[in-house]
XYZ file of C-alpha atoms in Angstrom:
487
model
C -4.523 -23.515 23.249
C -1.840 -21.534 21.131
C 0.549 -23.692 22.394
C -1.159 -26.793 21.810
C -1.630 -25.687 18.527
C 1.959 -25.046 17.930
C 2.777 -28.333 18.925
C 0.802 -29.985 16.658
C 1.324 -27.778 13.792
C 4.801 -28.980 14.430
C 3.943 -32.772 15.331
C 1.832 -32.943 11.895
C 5.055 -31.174 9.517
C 7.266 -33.770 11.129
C 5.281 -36.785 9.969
C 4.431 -35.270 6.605
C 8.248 -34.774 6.029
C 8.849 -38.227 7.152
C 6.033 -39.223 4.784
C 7.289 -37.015 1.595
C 10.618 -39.089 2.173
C 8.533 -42.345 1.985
C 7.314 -44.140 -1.151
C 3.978 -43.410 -1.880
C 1.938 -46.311 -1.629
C -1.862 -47.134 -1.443
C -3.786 -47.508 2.274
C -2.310 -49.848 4.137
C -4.485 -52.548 5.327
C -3.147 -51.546 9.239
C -1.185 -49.115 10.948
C 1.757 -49.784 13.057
C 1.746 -47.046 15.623
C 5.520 -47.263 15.779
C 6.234 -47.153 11.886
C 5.756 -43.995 9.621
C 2.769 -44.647 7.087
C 3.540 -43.145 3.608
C 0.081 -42.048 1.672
C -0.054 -38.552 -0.624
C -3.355 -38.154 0.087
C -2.321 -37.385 4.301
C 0.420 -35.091 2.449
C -2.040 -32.785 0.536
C -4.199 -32.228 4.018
C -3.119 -28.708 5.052
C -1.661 -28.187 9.145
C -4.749 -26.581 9.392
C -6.976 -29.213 9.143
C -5.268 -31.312 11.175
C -5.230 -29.030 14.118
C -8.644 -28.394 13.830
C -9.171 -32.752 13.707
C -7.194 -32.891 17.303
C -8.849 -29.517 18.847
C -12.122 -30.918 18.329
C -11.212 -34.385 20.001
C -9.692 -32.351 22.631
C -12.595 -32.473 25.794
C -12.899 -28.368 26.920
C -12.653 -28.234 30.731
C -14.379 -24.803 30.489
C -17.869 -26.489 29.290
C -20.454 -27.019 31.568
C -21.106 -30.493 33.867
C -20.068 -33.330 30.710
C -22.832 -35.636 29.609
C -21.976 -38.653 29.537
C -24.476 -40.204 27.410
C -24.472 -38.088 24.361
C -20.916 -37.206 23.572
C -18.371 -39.807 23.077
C -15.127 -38.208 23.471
C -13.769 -41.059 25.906
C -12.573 -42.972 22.536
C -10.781 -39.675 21.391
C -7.073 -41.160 23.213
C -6.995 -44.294 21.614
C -8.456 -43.452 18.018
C -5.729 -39.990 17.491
C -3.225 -42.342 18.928
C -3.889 -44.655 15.542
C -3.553 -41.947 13.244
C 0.158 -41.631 13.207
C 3.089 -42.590 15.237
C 3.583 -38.841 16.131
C 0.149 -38.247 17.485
C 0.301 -40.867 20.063
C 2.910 -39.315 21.398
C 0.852 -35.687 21.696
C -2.246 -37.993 22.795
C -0.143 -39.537 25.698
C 1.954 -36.426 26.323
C -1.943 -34.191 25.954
C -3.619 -34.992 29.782
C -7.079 -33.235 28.947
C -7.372 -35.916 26.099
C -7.611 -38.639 29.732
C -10.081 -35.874 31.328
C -12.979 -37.982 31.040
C -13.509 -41.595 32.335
C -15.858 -43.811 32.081
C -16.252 -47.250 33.492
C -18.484 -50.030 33.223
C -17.869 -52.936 35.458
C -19.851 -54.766 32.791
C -17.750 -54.314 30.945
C -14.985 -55.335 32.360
C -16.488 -58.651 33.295
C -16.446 -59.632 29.896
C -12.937 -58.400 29.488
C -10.449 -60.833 27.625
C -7.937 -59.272 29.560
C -6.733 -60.861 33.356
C -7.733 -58.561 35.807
C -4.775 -57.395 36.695
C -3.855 -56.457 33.438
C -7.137 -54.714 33.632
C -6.158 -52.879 37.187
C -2.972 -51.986 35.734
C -4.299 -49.881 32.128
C -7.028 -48.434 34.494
C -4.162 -46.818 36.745
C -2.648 -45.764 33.757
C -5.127 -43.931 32.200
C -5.590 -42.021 35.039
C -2.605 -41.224 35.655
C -2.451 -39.272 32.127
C -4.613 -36.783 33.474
C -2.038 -35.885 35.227
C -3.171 -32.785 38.004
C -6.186 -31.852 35.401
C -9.980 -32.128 37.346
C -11.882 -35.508 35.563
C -15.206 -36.138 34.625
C -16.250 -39.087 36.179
C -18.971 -41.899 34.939
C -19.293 -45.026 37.303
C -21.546 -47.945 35.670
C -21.754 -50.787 38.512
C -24.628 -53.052 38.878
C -22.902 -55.573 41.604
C -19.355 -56.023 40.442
C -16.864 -53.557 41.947
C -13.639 -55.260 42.445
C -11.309 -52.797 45.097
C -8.107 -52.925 42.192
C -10.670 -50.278 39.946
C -12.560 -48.267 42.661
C -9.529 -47.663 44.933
C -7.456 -45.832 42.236
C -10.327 -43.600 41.347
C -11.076 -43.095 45.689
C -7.541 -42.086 45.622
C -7.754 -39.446 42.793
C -11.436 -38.053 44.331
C -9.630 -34.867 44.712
C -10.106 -34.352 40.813
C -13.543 -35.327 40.716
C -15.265 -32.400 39.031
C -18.521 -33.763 37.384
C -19.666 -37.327 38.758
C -22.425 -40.329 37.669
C -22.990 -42.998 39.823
C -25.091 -45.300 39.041
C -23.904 -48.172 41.331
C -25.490 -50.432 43.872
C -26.613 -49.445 47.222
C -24.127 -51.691 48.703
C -20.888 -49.685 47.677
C -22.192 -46.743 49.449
C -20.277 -47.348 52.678
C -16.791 -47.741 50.027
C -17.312 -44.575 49.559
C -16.934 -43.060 52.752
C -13.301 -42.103 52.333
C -14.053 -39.056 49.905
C -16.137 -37.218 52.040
C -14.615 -34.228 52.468
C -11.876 -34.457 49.819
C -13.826 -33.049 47.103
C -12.620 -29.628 46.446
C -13.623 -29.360 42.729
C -16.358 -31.714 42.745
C -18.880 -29.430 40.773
C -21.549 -31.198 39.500
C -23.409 -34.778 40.928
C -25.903 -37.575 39.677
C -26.425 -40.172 41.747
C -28.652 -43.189 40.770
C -29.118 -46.731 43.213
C -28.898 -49.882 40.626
C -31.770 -51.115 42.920
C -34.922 -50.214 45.298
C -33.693 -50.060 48.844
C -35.450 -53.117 50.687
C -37.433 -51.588 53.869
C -35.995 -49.045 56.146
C -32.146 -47.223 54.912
C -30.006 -48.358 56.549
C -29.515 -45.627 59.457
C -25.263 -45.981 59.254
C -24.832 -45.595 55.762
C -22.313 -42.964 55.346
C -22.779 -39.508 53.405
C -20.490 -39.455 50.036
C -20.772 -35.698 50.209
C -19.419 -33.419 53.560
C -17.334 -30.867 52.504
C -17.383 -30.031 48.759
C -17.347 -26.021 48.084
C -17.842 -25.615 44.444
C -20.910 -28.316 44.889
C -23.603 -26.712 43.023
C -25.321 -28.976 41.218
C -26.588 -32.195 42.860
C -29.135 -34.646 41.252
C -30.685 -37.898 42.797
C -32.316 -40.327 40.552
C -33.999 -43.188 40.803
C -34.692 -44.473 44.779
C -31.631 -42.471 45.679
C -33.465 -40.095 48.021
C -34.787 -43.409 50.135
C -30.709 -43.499 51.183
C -31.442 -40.262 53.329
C -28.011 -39.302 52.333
C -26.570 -35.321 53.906
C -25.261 -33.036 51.464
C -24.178 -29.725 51.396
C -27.609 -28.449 50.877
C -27.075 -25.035 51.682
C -24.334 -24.351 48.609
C -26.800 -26.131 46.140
C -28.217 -24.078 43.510
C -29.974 -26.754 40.915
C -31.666 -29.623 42.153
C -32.707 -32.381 40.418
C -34.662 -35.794 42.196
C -37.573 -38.512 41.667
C -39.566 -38.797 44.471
C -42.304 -40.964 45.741
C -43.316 -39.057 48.987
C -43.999 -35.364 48.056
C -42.646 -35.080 52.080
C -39.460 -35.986 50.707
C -39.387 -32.826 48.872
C -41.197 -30.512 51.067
C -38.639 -31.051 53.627
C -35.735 -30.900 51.590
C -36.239 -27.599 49.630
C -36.246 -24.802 52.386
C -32.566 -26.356 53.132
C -31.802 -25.048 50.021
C -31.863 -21.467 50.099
C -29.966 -20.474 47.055
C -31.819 -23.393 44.636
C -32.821 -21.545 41.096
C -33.625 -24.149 39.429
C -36.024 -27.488 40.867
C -37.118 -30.358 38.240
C -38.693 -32.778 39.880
C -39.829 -36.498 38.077
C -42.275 -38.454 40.226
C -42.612 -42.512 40.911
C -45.646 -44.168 41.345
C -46.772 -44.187 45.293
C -46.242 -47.149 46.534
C -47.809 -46.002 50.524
C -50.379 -44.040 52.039
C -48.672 -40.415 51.836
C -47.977 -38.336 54.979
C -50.068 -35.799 56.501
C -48.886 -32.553 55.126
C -52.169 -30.568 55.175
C -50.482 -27.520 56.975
C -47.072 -27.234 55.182
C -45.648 -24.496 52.813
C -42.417 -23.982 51.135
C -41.842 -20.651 49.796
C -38.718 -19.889 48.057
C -37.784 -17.062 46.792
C -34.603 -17.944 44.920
C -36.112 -21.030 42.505
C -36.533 -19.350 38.791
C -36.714 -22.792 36.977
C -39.573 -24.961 37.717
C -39.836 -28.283 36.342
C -42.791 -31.325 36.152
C -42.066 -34.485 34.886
C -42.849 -38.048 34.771
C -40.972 -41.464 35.472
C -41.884 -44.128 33.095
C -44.449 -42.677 31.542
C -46.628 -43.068 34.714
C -49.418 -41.110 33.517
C -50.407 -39.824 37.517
C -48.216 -36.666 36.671
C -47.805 -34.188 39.954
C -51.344 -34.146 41.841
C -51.730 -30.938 44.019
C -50.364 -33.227 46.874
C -46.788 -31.307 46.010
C -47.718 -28.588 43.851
C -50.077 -27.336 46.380
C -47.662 -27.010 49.265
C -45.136 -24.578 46.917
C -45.165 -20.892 46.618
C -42.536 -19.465 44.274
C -42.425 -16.109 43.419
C -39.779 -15.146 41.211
C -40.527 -18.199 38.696
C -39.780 -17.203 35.327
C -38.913 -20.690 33.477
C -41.930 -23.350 33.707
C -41.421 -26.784 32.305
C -44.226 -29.111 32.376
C -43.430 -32.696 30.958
C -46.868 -34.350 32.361
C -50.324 -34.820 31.509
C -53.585 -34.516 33.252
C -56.163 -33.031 33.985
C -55.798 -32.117 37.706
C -51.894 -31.241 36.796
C -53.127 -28.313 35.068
C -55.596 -27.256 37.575
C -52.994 -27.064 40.221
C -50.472 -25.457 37.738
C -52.491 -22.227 37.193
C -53.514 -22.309 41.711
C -49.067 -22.596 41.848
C -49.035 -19.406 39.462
C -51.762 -17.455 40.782
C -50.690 -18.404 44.695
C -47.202 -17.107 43.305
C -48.051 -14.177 41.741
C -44.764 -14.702 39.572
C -44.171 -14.042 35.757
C -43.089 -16.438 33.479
C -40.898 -15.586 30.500
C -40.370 -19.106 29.463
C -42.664 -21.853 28.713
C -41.956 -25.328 27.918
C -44.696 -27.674 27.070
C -43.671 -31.329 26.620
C -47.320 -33.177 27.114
C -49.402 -34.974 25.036
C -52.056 -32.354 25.028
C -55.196 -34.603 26.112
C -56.855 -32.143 28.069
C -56.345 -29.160 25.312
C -59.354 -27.146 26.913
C -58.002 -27.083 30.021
C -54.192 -25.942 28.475
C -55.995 -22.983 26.039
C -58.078 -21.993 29.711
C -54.982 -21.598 31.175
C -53.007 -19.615 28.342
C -56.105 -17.547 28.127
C -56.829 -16.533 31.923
C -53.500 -16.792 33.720
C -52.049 -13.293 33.693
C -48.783 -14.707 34.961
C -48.510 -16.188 31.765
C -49.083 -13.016 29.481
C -45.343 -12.098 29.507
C -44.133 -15.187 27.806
C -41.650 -14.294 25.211
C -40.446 -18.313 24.413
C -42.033 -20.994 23.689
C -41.041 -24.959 23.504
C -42.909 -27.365 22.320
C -42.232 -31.057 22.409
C -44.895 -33.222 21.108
C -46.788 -35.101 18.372
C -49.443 -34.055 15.765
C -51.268 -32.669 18.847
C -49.233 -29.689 19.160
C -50.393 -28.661 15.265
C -54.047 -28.873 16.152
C -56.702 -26.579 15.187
C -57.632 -25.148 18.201
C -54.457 -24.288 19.574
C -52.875 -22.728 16.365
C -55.887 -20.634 16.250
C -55.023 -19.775 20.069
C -51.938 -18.439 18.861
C -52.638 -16.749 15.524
C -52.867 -13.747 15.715
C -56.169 -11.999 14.419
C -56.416 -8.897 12.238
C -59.550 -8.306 13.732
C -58.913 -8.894 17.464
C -55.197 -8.551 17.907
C -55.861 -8.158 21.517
C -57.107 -11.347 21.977
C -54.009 -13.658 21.126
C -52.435 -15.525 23.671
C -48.690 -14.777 24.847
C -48.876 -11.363 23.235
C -44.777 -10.671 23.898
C -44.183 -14.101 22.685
C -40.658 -13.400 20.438
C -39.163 -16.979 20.079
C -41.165 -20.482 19.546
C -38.915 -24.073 19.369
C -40.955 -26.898 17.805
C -39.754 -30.207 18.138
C -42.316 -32.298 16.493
C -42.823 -36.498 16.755
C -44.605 -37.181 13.643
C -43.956 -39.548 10.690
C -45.608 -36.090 8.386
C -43.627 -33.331 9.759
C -44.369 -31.325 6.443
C -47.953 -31.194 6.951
C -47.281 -29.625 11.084
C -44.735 -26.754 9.429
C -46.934 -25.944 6.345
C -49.963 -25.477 9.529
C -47.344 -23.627 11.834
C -46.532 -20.981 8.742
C -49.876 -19.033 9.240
C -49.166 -18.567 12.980
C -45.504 -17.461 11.850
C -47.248 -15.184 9.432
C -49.058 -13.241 11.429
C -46.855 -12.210 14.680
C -44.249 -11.596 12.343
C -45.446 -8.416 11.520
C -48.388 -7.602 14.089
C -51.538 -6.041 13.747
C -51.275 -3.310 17.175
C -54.835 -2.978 19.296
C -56.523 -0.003 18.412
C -56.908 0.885 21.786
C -52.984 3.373 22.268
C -53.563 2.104 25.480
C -53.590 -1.857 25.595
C -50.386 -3.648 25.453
C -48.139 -3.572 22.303
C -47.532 -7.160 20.253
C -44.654 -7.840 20.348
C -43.277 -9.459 17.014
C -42.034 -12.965 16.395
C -37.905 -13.020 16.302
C -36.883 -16.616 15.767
C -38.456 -19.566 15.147
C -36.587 -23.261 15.090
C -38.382 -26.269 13.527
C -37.144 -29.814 14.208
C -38.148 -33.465 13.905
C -37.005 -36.623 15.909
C -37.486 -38.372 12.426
C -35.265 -38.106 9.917
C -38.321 -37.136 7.480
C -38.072 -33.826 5.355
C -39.874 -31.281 6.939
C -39.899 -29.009 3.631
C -40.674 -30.674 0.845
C -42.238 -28.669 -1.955
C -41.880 -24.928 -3.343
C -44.740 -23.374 -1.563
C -43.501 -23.519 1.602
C -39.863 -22.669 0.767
C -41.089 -19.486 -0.542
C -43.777 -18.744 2.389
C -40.569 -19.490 4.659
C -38.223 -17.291 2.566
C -41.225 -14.333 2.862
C -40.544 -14.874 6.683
C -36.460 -14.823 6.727
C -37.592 -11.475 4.612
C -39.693 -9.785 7.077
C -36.957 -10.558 9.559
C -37.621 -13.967 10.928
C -34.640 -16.002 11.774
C -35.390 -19.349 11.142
C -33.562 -22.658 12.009
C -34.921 -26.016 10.791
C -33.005 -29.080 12.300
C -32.881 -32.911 13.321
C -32.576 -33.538 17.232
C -33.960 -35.689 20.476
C -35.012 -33.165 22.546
C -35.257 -29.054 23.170
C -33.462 -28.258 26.376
């Protein structure tokens, strides 16, 4: 990156010297990339600040599997290309700047362009990426024309990270990569459609041979394709299922698997007879429950029931009901694990049955962080009182090495949830010990982060600024913030 930056430092002194020569003039009303554009105010920025502008444009290959949906770097070529005439010649000359590609055939339907003309930028762009690995994102409903998917089949040697959401149909096109994926790290793979009836018993694997293959996800109906992959390399696996069978017989292939979330479809069939089968795996430390659409059916002990995972430390449950929790605290006890890390991410309609569980399941005694992601629900009553801890019977509180608690709340008053959540704060910051010397220590509370998915203050009078300021004083770090989701 030195380098880099020396080049730009240099790139940027060039044009301002060309500019200082100029007549100063106000903001053009364009820019001609080819023409130097004279303005005093772009000669006062120091090199500094411009370096810093193009670093942070600059996609880092070092950072884990890219998301495509949150972080729109893909325009980062074209809009440093407009700022001057000198950076569109680092921003062609600069091939991490073409690392990540996205394409929607959608898109390109609706293209005023020919589609030639089309074909021919496409090959273009990846060509700037010169030997670097590339982050791939394929959006294809039906329309896959072979002058865009053969140049990126004959580049699959770069493929490092790689979304698919495409039909079923181009499956087969994608037989040629099979075992020319040397870097391919990271996979999501998502069917546009249900498969109709029985897969298709030829359709070729897109994965044989891929050695740094470590993290493979399959969305939507993708696991109805009965595609082969390298199961035995996989270490996080990710999948919606219908047929808890199509789990159950999946997982012991997967030997060095730490981390399993699992979102489940409505059943559409009668499910299979599975009344003798159990997985235990010893490797999975990340556990998580979710939902698809909001289907409220959750994970019955038709799945849960069947696993036995002892060295689970991170459990994630993102469903609701009843009979979800029941079979939750028969996985832990059947485990005999102990989980550090909680994550709760329900809408907390059966409360009695969540507070039974925090209060009974020993495997859950050693939890030292908590996530919540919720509504007013999670600001209730009961379960602050659950977690508060009391003067009188410190022994009794729940979680009682609890040192870090993430609250993302859902709630048009915000205010009124933090102003409940200070007494908890309050006391674990500073805990009252058991009198018994021998009963376990409380731990105190380390860090606390506060957020809200609306854009409402959460502090908002003078009260709580100073109860939170007593906190930061007793040694509480605490982070309030704006965001979607705790991960």
């Amino acid at each position: 990156m030195d380098q880099l930056n020396n080049a730009v430092a240099d790139a940027v002194q060039d044009s301002i010297g060309l500019y200082e020569k100029a007549p100063s003039a106000g903001f053009p009303p364009a820019v001609d990339a080819d023409v130097p554009m004279s303005n005093e105010i772009f000669q006062r920025i120091p090199v500094e600040i411009y370096i810093l502008i193009f670093e942070f444009c600059v996609a880092d290959d070092a950072q884990p599997p890219y998301d495509f949906f949150f972080d729109d770097t893909t325009k980062a070529p074209w809009t440093l290309g407009h700022v001057c005439f000198k950076w569109r010649s680092i921003a062609v000359d600069a091939p991490s700047l073409w690392t990540v590609v996205c394409l929607s055939t959608c898109l390109l339907q609706q293209a005023s362009q020919p589609e030639e003309r089309v074909a021919e930028m496409w090959r273009l762009y990846l060509q700037r990426s010169k030997t670097l690995p590339i982050s791939l994102f394929v959006l294809s409903e039906e329309y896959l024309p072979a002058a865009i998917l053969d140049p990126l089949l004959d580049c699959c040697e770069r493929w490092r990270d790689v979304f698919l959401f495409i039909h079923p149909n181009h499956v087969p096109r994608l037989a040629t990569i099979r075992d020319r994926l040397p870097l391919l790290r990271s996979m999501q793979f998502i069917p546009t459609v249900e498969v109709e009836g029985n897969p298709v018993d030829d359709v070729p694997s897109i994965v044989g041979t891929a050695p740094s293959l470590r993290h493979l996800a399959l969305r939507g109906h993708a696991l109805d394709l009965r595609l082969s992959f390298p199961w035995s390399q996989i270490q996080i696996f990710e999948a919606n299922y219908i047929e808890p069978a199509e789990i159950l017989s999946i997982v012991p292939a997967m030997p060095h698997i730490v981390r399993l979330k699992l979102g489940r479809e409505p059943p559409e069939h009668a499910p299979v007879n599975k009344e003798n089968w159990v997985v235990r795996h010893d490797e999975i430390r990340n556990f998580t429950l979710d939902t698809v659409n909001e289907h409220i059916e959750g994970h019955p002990g038709d799945l849960i029931d069947h696993l036995k995972l002892p060295s689970l430390s991170c459990l994630s449950i993102l469903c609701d009901g009843e009979e979800c929790l029941e079979d939750i605290h028969a996985l832990l006890k059947r485990s005999a694990c102990t989980v550090e890390t909680l994550k709760l991410g329900i809408r907390f309609q059966h409360l009695e049955g969540l507070l039974n569980l925090l209060h009974t399941q020993p495997q859950l005694k050693r939890v030292s962080r908590l996530s919540l992601n919720d509504g007013e629900p999670i600001w209730g009553e009961a379960f602050l009182h659950a977690l508060t801890m009391s003067e009188d019977d410190p022994g009794s509180v729940v979680m009682p090495l609890l040192r870090e608690i993430d609250i993302l709340l859902d709630t048009d008053e915000p205010r009124v949830a933090v102003q409940r959540w200070l007494g908890v704060f309050e006391s674990r910051v500073n805990p009252v010990q058991p009198a018994d010397r021998e009963a376990p220590r409380i731990q105190p509370l380390l860090r606390v982060e506060i957020g809200s998915r609306t854009r409402v203050g959460i502090v908002d009078n003078r009260q709580t600024v100073e109860r939170l300021q007593g906190l930061v004083r007793a040694g509480l770090q605490v982070d309030i913030f704006y965001r979607n989701s705790i991960d």
